[in-house]
Coordinates of C-alpha atoms and ligand atoms in Angstrom, one line a residue:
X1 CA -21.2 18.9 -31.4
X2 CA -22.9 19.6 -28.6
X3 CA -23.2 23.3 -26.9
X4 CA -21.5 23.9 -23.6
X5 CA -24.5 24.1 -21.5
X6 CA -26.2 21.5 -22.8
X7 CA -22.4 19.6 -22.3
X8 CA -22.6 20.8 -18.9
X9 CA -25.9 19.6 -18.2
X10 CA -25.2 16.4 -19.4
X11 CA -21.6 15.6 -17.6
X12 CA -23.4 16.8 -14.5
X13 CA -26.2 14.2 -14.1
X14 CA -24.1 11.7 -14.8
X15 CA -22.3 13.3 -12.2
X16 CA -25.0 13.1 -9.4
X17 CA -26.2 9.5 -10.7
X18 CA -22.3 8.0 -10.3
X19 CA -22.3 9.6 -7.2
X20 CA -25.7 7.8 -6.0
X21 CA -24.3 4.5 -6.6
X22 CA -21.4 5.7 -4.4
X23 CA -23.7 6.5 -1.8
X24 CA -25.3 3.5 -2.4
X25 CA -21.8 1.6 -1.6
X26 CA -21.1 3.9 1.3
X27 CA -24.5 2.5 2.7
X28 CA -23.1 -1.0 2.5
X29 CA -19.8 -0.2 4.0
X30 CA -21.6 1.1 6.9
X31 CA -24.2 -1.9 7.2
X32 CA -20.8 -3.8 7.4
X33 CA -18.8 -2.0 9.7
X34 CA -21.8 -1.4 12.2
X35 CA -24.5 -4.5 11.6
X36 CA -23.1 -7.4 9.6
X37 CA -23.5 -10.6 10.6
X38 CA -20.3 -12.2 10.9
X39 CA -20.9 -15.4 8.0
X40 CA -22.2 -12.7 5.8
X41 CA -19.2 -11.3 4.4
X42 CA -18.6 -13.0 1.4
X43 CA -21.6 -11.8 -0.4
X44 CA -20.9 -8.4 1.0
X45 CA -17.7 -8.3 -0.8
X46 CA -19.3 -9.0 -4.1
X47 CA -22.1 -6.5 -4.0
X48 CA -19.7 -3.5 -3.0
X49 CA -16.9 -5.0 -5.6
X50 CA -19.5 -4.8 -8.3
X51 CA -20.5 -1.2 -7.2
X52 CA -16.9 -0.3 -7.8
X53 CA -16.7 -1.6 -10.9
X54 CA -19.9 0.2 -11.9
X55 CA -18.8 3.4 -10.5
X56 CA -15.3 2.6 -12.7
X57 CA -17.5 2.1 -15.3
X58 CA -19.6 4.9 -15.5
X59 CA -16.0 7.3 -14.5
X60 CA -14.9 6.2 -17.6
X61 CA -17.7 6.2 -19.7
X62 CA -16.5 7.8 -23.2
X63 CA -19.3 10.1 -22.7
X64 CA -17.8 12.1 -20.1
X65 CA -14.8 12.5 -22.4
X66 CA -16.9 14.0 -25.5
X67 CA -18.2 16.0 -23.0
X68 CA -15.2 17.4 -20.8
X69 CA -13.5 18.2 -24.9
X70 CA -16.5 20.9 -25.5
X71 CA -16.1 22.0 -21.7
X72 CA -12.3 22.2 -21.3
X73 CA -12.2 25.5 -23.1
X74 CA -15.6 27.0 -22.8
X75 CA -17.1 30.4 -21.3
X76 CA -17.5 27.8 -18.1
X77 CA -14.4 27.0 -17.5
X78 CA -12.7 30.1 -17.4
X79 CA -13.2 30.9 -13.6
X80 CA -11.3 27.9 -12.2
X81 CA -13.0 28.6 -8.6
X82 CA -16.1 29.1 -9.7
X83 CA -19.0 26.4 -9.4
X84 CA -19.1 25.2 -13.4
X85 CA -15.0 25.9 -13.4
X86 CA -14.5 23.5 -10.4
X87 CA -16.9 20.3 -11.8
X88 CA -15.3 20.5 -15.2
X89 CA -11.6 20.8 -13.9
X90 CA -12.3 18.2 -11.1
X91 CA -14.0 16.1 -13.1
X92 CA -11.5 15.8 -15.6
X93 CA -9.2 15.3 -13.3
X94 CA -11.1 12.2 -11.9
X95 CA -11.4 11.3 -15.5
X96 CA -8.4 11.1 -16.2
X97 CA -7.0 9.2 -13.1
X98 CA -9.8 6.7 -13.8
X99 CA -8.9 5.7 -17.2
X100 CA -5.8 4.8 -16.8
X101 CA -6.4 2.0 -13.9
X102 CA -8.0 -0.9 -16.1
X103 CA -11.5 -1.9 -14.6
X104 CA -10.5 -5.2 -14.0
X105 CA -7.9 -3.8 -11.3
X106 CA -10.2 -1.9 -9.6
X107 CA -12.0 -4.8 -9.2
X108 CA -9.0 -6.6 -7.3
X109 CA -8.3 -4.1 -5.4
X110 CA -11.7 -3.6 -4.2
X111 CA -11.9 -7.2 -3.3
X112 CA -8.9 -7.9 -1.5
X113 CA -9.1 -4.9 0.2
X114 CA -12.7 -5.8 1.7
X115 CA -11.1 -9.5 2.3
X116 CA -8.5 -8.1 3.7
X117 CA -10.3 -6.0 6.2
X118 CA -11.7 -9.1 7.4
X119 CA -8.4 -11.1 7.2
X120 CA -7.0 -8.3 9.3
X121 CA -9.0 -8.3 11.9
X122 CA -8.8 -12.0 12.6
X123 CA -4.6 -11.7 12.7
X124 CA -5.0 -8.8 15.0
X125 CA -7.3 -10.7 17.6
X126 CA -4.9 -13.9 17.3
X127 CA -1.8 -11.6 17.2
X128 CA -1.0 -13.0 14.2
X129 CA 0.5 -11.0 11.5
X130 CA 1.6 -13.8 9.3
X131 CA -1.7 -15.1 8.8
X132 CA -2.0 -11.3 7.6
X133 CA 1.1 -11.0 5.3
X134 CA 0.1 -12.9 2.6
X135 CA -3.0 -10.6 1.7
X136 CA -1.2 -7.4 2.5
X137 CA 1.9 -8.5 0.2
X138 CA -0.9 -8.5 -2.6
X139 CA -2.3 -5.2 -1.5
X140 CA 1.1 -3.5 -1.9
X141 CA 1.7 -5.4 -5.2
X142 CA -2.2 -4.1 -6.5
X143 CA -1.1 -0.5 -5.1
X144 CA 2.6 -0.4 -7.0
X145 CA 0.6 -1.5 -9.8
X146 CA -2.3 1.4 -9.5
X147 CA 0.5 3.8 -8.8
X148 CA 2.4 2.8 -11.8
X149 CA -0.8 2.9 -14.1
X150 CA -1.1 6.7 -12.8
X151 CA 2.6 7.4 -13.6
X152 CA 4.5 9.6 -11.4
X153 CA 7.7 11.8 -12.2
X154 CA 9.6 11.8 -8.6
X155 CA 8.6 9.7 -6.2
X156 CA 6.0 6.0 -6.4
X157 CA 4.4 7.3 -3.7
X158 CA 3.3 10.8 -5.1
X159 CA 0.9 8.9 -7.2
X160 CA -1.1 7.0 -4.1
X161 CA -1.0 10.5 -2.1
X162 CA -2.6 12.1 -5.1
X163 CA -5.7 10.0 -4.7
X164 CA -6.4 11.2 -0.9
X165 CA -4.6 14.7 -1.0
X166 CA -4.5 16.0 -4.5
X167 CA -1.6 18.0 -5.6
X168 CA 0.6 17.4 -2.6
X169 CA 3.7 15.5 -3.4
X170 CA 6.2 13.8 -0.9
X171 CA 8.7 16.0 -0.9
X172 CA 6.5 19.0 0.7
X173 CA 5.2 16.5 3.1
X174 CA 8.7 15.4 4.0
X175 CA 9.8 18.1 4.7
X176 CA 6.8 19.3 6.5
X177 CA 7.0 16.0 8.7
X178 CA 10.8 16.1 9.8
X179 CA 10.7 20.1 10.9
X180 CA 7.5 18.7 13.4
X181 CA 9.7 15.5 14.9
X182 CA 12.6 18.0 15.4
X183 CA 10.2 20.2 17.8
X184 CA 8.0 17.3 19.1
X185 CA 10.5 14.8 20.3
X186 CA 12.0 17.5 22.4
X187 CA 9.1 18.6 23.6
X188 CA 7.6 14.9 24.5
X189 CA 11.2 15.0 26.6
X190 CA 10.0 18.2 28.5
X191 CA 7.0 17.3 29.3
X192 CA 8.0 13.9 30.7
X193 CA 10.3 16.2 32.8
X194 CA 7.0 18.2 34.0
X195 CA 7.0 19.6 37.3
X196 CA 3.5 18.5 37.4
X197 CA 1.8 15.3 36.3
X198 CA -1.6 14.1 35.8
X199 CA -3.7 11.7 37.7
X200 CA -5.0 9.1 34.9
X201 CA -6.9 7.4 37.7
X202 CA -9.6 9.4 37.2
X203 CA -10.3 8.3 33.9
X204 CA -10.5 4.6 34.3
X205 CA -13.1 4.8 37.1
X206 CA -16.6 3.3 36.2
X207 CA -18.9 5.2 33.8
X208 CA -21.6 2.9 32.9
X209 CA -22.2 2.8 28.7
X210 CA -25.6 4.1 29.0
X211 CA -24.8 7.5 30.7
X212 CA -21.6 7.8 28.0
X213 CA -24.5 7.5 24.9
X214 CA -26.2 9.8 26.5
X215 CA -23.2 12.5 26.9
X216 CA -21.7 12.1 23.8
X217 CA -25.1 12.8 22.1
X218 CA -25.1 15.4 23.8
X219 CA -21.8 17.1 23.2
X220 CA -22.2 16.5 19.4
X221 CA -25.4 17.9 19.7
X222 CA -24.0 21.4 21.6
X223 CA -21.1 21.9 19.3
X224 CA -23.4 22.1 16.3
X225 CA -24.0 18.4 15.2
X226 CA -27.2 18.3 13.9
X227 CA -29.2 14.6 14.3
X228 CA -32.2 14.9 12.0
X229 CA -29.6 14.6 9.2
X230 CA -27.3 12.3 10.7
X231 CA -27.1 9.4 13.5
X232 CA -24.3 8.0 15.7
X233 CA -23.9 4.1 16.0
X234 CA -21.2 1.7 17.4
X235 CA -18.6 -0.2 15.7
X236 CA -15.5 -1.2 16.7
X237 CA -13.0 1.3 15.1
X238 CA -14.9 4.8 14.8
X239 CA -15.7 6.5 11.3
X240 CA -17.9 8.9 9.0
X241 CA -19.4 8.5 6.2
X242 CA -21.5 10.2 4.3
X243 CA -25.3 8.7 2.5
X244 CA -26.6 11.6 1.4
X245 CA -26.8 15.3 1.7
X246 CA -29.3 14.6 4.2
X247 CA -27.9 11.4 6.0
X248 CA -24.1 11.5 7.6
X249 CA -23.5 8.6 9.4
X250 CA -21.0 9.1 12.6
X251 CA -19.9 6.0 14.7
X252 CA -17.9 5.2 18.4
X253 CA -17.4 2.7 20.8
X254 CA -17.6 2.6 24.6
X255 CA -15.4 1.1 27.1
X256 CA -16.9 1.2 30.7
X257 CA -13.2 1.9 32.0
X258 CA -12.2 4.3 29.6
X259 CA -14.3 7.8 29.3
X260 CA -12.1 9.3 27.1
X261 CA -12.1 6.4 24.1
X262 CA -16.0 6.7 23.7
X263 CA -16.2 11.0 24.1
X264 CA -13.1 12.0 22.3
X265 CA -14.2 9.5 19.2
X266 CA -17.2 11.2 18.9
X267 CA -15.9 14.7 19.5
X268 CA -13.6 13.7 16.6
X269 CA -16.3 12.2 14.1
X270 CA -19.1 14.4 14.4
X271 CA -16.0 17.1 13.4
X272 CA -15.9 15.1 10.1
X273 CA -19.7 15.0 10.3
X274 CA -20.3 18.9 10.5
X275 CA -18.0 19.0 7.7
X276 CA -19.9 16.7 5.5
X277 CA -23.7 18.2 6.8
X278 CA -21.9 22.0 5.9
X279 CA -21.1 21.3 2.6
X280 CA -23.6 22.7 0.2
X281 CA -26.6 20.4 -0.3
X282 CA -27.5 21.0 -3.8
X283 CA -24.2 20.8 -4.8
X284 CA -24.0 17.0 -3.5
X285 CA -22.5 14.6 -5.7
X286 CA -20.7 17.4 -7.9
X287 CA -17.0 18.8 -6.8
X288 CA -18.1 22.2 -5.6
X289 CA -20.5 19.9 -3.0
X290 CA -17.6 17.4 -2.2
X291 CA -14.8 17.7 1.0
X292 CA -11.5 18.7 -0.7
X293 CA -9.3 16.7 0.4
X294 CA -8.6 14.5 3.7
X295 CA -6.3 16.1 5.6
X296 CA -9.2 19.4 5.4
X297 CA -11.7 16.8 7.0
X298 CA -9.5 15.5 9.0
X299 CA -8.2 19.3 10.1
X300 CA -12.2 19.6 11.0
X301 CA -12.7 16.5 13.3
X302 CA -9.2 17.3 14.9
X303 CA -10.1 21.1 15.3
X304 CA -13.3 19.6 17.3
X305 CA -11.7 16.6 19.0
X306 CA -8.8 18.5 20.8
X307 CA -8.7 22.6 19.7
X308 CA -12.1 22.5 21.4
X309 CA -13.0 19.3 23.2
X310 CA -9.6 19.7 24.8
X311 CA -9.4 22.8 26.1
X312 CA -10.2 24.0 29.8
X313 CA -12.7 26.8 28.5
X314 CA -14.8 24.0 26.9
X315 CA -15.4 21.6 29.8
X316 CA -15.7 25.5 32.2
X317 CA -19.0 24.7 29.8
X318 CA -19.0 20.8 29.5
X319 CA -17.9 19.4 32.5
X320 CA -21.0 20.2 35.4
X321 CA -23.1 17.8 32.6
X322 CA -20.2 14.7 32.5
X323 CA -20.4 15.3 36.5
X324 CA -23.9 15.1 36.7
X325 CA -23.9 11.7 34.5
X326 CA -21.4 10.5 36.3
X327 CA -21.2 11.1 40.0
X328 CA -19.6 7.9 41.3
X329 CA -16.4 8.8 39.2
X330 CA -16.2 12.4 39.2
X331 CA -18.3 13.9 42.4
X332 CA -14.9 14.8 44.1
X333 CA -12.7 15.3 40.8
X334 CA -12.1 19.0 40.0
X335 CA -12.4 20.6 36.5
X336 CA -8.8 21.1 36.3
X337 CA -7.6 18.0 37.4
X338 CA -9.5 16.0 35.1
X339 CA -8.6 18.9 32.4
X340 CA -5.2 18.0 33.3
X341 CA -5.8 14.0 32.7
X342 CA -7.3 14.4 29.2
X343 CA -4.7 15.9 28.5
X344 CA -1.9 13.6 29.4
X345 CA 1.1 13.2 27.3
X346 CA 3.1 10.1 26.8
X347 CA 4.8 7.8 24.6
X348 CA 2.3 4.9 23.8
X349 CA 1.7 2.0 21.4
X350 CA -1.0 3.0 19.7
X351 CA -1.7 5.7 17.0
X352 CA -5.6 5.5 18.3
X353 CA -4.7 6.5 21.8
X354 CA -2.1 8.9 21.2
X355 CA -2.1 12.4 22.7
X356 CA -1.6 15.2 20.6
X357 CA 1.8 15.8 21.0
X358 CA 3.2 12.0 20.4
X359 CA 0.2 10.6 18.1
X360 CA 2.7 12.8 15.0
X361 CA 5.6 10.4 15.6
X362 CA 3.0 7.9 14.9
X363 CA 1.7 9.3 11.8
X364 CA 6.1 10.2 10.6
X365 CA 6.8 6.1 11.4
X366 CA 3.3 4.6 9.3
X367 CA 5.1 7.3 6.4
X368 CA 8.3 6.3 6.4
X369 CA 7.5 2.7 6.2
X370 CA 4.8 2.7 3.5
X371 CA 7.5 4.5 1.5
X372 CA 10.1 1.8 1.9
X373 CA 7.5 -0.8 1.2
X374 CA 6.7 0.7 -2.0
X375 CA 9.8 1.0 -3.3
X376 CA 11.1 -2.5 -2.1
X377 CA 13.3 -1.5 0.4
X378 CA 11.4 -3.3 3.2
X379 CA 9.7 -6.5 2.5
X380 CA 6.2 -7.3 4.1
X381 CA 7.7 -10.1 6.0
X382 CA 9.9 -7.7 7.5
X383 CA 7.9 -5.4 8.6
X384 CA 6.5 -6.6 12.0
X385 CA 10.4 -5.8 12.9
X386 CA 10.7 -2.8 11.1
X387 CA 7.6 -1.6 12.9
X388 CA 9.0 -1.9 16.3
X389 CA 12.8 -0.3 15.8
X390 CA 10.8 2.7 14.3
X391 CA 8.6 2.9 17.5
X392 CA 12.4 2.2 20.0
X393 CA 13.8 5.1 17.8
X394 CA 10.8 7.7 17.9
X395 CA 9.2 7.4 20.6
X396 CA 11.6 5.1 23.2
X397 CA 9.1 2.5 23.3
X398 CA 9.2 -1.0 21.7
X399 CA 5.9 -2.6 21.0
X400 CA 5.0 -5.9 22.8
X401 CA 2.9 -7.5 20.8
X402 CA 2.1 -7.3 16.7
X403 CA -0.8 -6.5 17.8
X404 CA -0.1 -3.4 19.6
X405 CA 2.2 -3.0 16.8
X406 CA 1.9 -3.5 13.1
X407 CA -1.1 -4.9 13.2
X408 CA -3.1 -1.9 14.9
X409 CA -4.2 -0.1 12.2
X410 CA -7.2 -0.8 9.4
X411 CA -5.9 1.0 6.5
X412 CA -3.1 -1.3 4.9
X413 CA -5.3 -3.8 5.0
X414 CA -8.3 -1.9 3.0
X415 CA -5.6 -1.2 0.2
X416 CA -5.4 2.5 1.9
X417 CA -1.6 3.0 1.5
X418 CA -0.3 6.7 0.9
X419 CA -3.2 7.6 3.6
X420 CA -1.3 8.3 7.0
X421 CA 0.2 11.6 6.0
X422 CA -2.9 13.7 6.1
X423 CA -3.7 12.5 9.8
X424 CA -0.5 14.8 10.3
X425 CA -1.7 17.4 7.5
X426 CA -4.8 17.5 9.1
X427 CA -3.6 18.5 12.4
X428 CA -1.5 21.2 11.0
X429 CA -4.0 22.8 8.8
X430 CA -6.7 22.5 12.4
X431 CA -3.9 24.7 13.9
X432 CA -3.6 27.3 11.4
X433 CA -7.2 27.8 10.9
X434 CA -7.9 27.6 14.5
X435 CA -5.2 30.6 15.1
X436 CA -6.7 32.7 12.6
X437 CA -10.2 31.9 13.5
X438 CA -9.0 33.8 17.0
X439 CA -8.3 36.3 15.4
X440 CA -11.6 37.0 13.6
X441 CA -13.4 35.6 16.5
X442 CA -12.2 37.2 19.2
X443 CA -11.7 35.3 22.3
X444 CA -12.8 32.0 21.7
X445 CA -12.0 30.3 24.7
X446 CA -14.6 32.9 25.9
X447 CA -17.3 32.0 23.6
X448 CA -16.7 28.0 24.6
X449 CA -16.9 28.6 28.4
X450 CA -20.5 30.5 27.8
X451 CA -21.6 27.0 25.4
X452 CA -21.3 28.9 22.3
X453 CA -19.6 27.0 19.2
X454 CA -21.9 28.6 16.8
X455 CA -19.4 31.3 15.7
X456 CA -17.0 28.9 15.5
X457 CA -19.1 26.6 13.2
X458 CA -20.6 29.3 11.0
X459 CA -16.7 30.4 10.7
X460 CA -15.5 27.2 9.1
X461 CA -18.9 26.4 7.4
X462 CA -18.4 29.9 5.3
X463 CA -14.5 29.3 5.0
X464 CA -14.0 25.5 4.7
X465 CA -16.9 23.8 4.2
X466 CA -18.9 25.6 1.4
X467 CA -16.3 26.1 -1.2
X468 CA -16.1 22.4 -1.4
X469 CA -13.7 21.6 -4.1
X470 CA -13.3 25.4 -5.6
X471 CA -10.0 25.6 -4.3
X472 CA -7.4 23.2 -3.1
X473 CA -6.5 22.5 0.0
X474 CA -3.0 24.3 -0.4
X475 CA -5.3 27.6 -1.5
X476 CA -7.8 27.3 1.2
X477 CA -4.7 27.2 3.9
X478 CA -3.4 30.8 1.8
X479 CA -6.9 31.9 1.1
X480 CA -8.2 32.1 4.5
X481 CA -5.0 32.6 6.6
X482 CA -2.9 34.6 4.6
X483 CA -0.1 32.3 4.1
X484 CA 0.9 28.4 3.2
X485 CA 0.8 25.7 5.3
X486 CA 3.5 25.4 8.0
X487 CA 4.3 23.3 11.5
X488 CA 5.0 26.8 13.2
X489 CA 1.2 27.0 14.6
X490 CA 0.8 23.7 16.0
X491 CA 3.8 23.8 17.8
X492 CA 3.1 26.8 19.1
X493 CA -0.5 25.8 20.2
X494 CA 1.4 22.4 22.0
X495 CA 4.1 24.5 23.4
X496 CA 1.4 26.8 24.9
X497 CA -1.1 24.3 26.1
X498 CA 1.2 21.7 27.6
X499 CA 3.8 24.1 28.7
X500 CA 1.1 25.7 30.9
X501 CA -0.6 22.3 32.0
X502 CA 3.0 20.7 32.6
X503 CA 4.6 23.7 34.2
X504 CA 7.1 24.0 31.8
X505 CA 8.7 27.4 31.6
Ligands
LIG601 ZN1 -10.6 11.4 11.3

């Protein structure tokens, strides 16, 4: 029997090395999102289905398990937050999720869910959702199966939420979810009612491509983005990913009528970027060097995107540069009114565009239906219907297309079911740290006005983004702000911000 260390040594570079095939995969999932050509995506689905079943492979290589039963209870383990505590827990953890989903299952899943990427965005273009529902039916057949192979005690769809935020269950997200509808529909009403409204006119003006590039490079670059270990490209629906400590890819895309689609998406990725590129380098590929969970990245993009990149003190900073690059369309706006347009609130049809006070009751309807899909209450041929009652009920609006509808998101069809909740998460968690980050900070909106995000950045990088995996995400929330996660900060952040913009008392 091995010693610990030399256990530890061991289970570690196997570690790193699974991890560089991953990278390795993440490399061709952004070659195909940003540069694939469009007949070459069958033999793309075979090199990054065989990666997966590598990576499986090596998971669940019996190795690791000789070495997590000399590790388990060792000197190493004993801190659970420490470095060598974290990588053995976590890793037994993975270990133990992995071997219970059969390799050849990961395989299919992989596959259709690449396929089905690609099948998906055909039936969106064509509006076309039963050209769709075949695939999608086997997606959510693959995912009960993978959920039953995990075994869950309450609920099908704990297991699926497990895999994107560990150790949250759907019964603490429930509830969390139905106390935020009971403030925001309200609220939405209110601000409807405004005394004051914006002028989105200004918004949809010309502002020619080239300029944008240039402006949004430059925004990620002032609020800490750093571009010799990372690049932004175009694609069609915006992501992150991450190549190697050293290489965080961030992508947008422009619409000459549209400044906000192109800005906000970047403002929102590189917030998932500085995450990645402020976790700890030599810890990459091992837990204590790996994002926690998703709704923590996704509580860093949205703290960027619209804590910051929404507020007035930011563009008091910001807003001289996007006049300068664009003085046909804003030479006679002033900062507050286009403030006040960026930050317009209305029901809409898609989850993409949403504001932040409606895109929630987006996030509550994609829950509630993946739930009644799992457990069979809603067929897949249903759904396109069940999709737009939701909509009517939450948010008054009935979509007009599939397209605009069911069809408007990528994750079903990459086999990403259980997902959608930590958008929500992720904007509560933004909140909380962003109220307590005031209050070390000082005044913040201060700080932005003068072009300084630095505090801010090192802030999160020291609370958030080092400890990696060393504590969950439900610690980190009680760690750093004294207390669990709740709704009651966001709402009082939207209260606050479109109460004052709205002129509601
Ligand atoms: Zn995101």
């Amino acid at each position: 029997m091995p010693d610990a260390h030399a256990a530890f040594d061991a289970l570690c570079q196997h570690a790193r090395k699974t991890s560089l095939v991953e990278s390795i995969e993440s490399s061709l999932c952004w070659d195909e999102r940003c540069m694939l050509p469009s007949k070459a995506g069958e033999h793309r689905t075979e090199q990054i289905a065989y990666l997966a079943g590598v990576v499986h492979q090596r998971m669940t290589d019996p190795r690791v398990a000789e070495w997590l039963a000399v590790l388990v209870d060792s000197d190493l383990a004993v801190d659970p937050h420490s470095d060598a505590g974290t990588t053995i827990r976590q890793l037994k953890r993975e270990f133990d999720k992995q071997t219970k989903l059969p390799q050849e299952l990961v395989e299919q899943l992989s596959r259709v869910s690449v396929k089905g990427q690609r099948c998906w965005a055909e039936a969106r273009k064509n509006n076309d959702f039963a050209a769709f529902a075949p695939l999608l039916t086997q997606i959510v057949d693959l995912t009960k199966q993978k959920a039953e192979c995990y075994g869950y005690t309450d609920h099908i769809y704990d297991a699926l939420l497990d895999d994107y935020e560990p150790l949250e269950t759907t019964a603490s997200v429930e509830k969390l979810l139905t106390e935020l509808r009971e403030e925001l529909v309200p609220l939405v009403q209110k601000i409807a009612e405004g005394s004051r409204q914006p002028n989105l006119e200004i918004l949809t003006r010309e502002y020619p491509v080239k300029q944008q590039r240039q402006v949004v490079t430059e925004a990620a670059k002032r609020i800490g983005f750093d571009f010799s270990r990372g690049r932004l490209d175009e694609t069609d629906h915006p992501f992150c990913t991450d190549i190697g400590p050293d290489d965080c890819r961030i992508t947008t895309r422009y619409n000459v009528n549209d400044f906000g689609d192109g800005f906000f998406s970047v403002m929102h990725e590189a917030g998932h970027g500085m995450y990645q590129q402020g976790l700890r380098t030599e810890q990459f590929g091992l837990p204590p060097g790996s994002a926690v969970s998703l709704a923590i990245h996704e509580s860093q993009s949205r703290l960027w995107e619209n804590l910051v990149g929404r507020a007035a003190s930011f563009w008091q900073h910001f807003y001289p540069v996007v006049q300068q690059a664009f003085p046909a369309a804003l030479g006679d706006v002033d900062v507050e009114d286009f403030v006040f347009a960026i930050n317009d609130v209305r029901p809409s049809l898609i989850r993409t565009d949403a504001d932040e006070v409606t895109y929630n009751l987006h996030i509550i309807t994609r829950f509630e239906l993946e739930q009644d899909l799992l457990t069979g209450v809603l067929d897949v041929a249903d759904l396109p219907e069940a999709w737009n009652a939701k909509y009517e009920q939450m948010l008054g609006i009935r979509p007009d297309s599939d397209a605009n509808g069911v069809l408007q998101d990528v994750h079903w069809s990459g086999a990403a079911i259980g997902y959608f909740s930590t958008y929500t998460l992720g904007n509560l968690h933004a909140a909380q740290l962003f109220e307590q980050a005031r209050i070390d900070l000082g005044d913040l909106d201060a700080q932005f006005a003068k072009g300084e995000f630095a505090p801010l950045l090192t802030w999160l990088r020291e609370k958030i983004h080092k400890p990696g995996q060393c504590y969950t995400a439900a610690e980190l929330a009680q760690k750093v702000t004294g207390k669990p996660l709740s709704c009651e900060p966001l709402v009082r952040h939207l209260k606050t911000r479109f109460g004052d913009l709205y002129g509601i008392s």
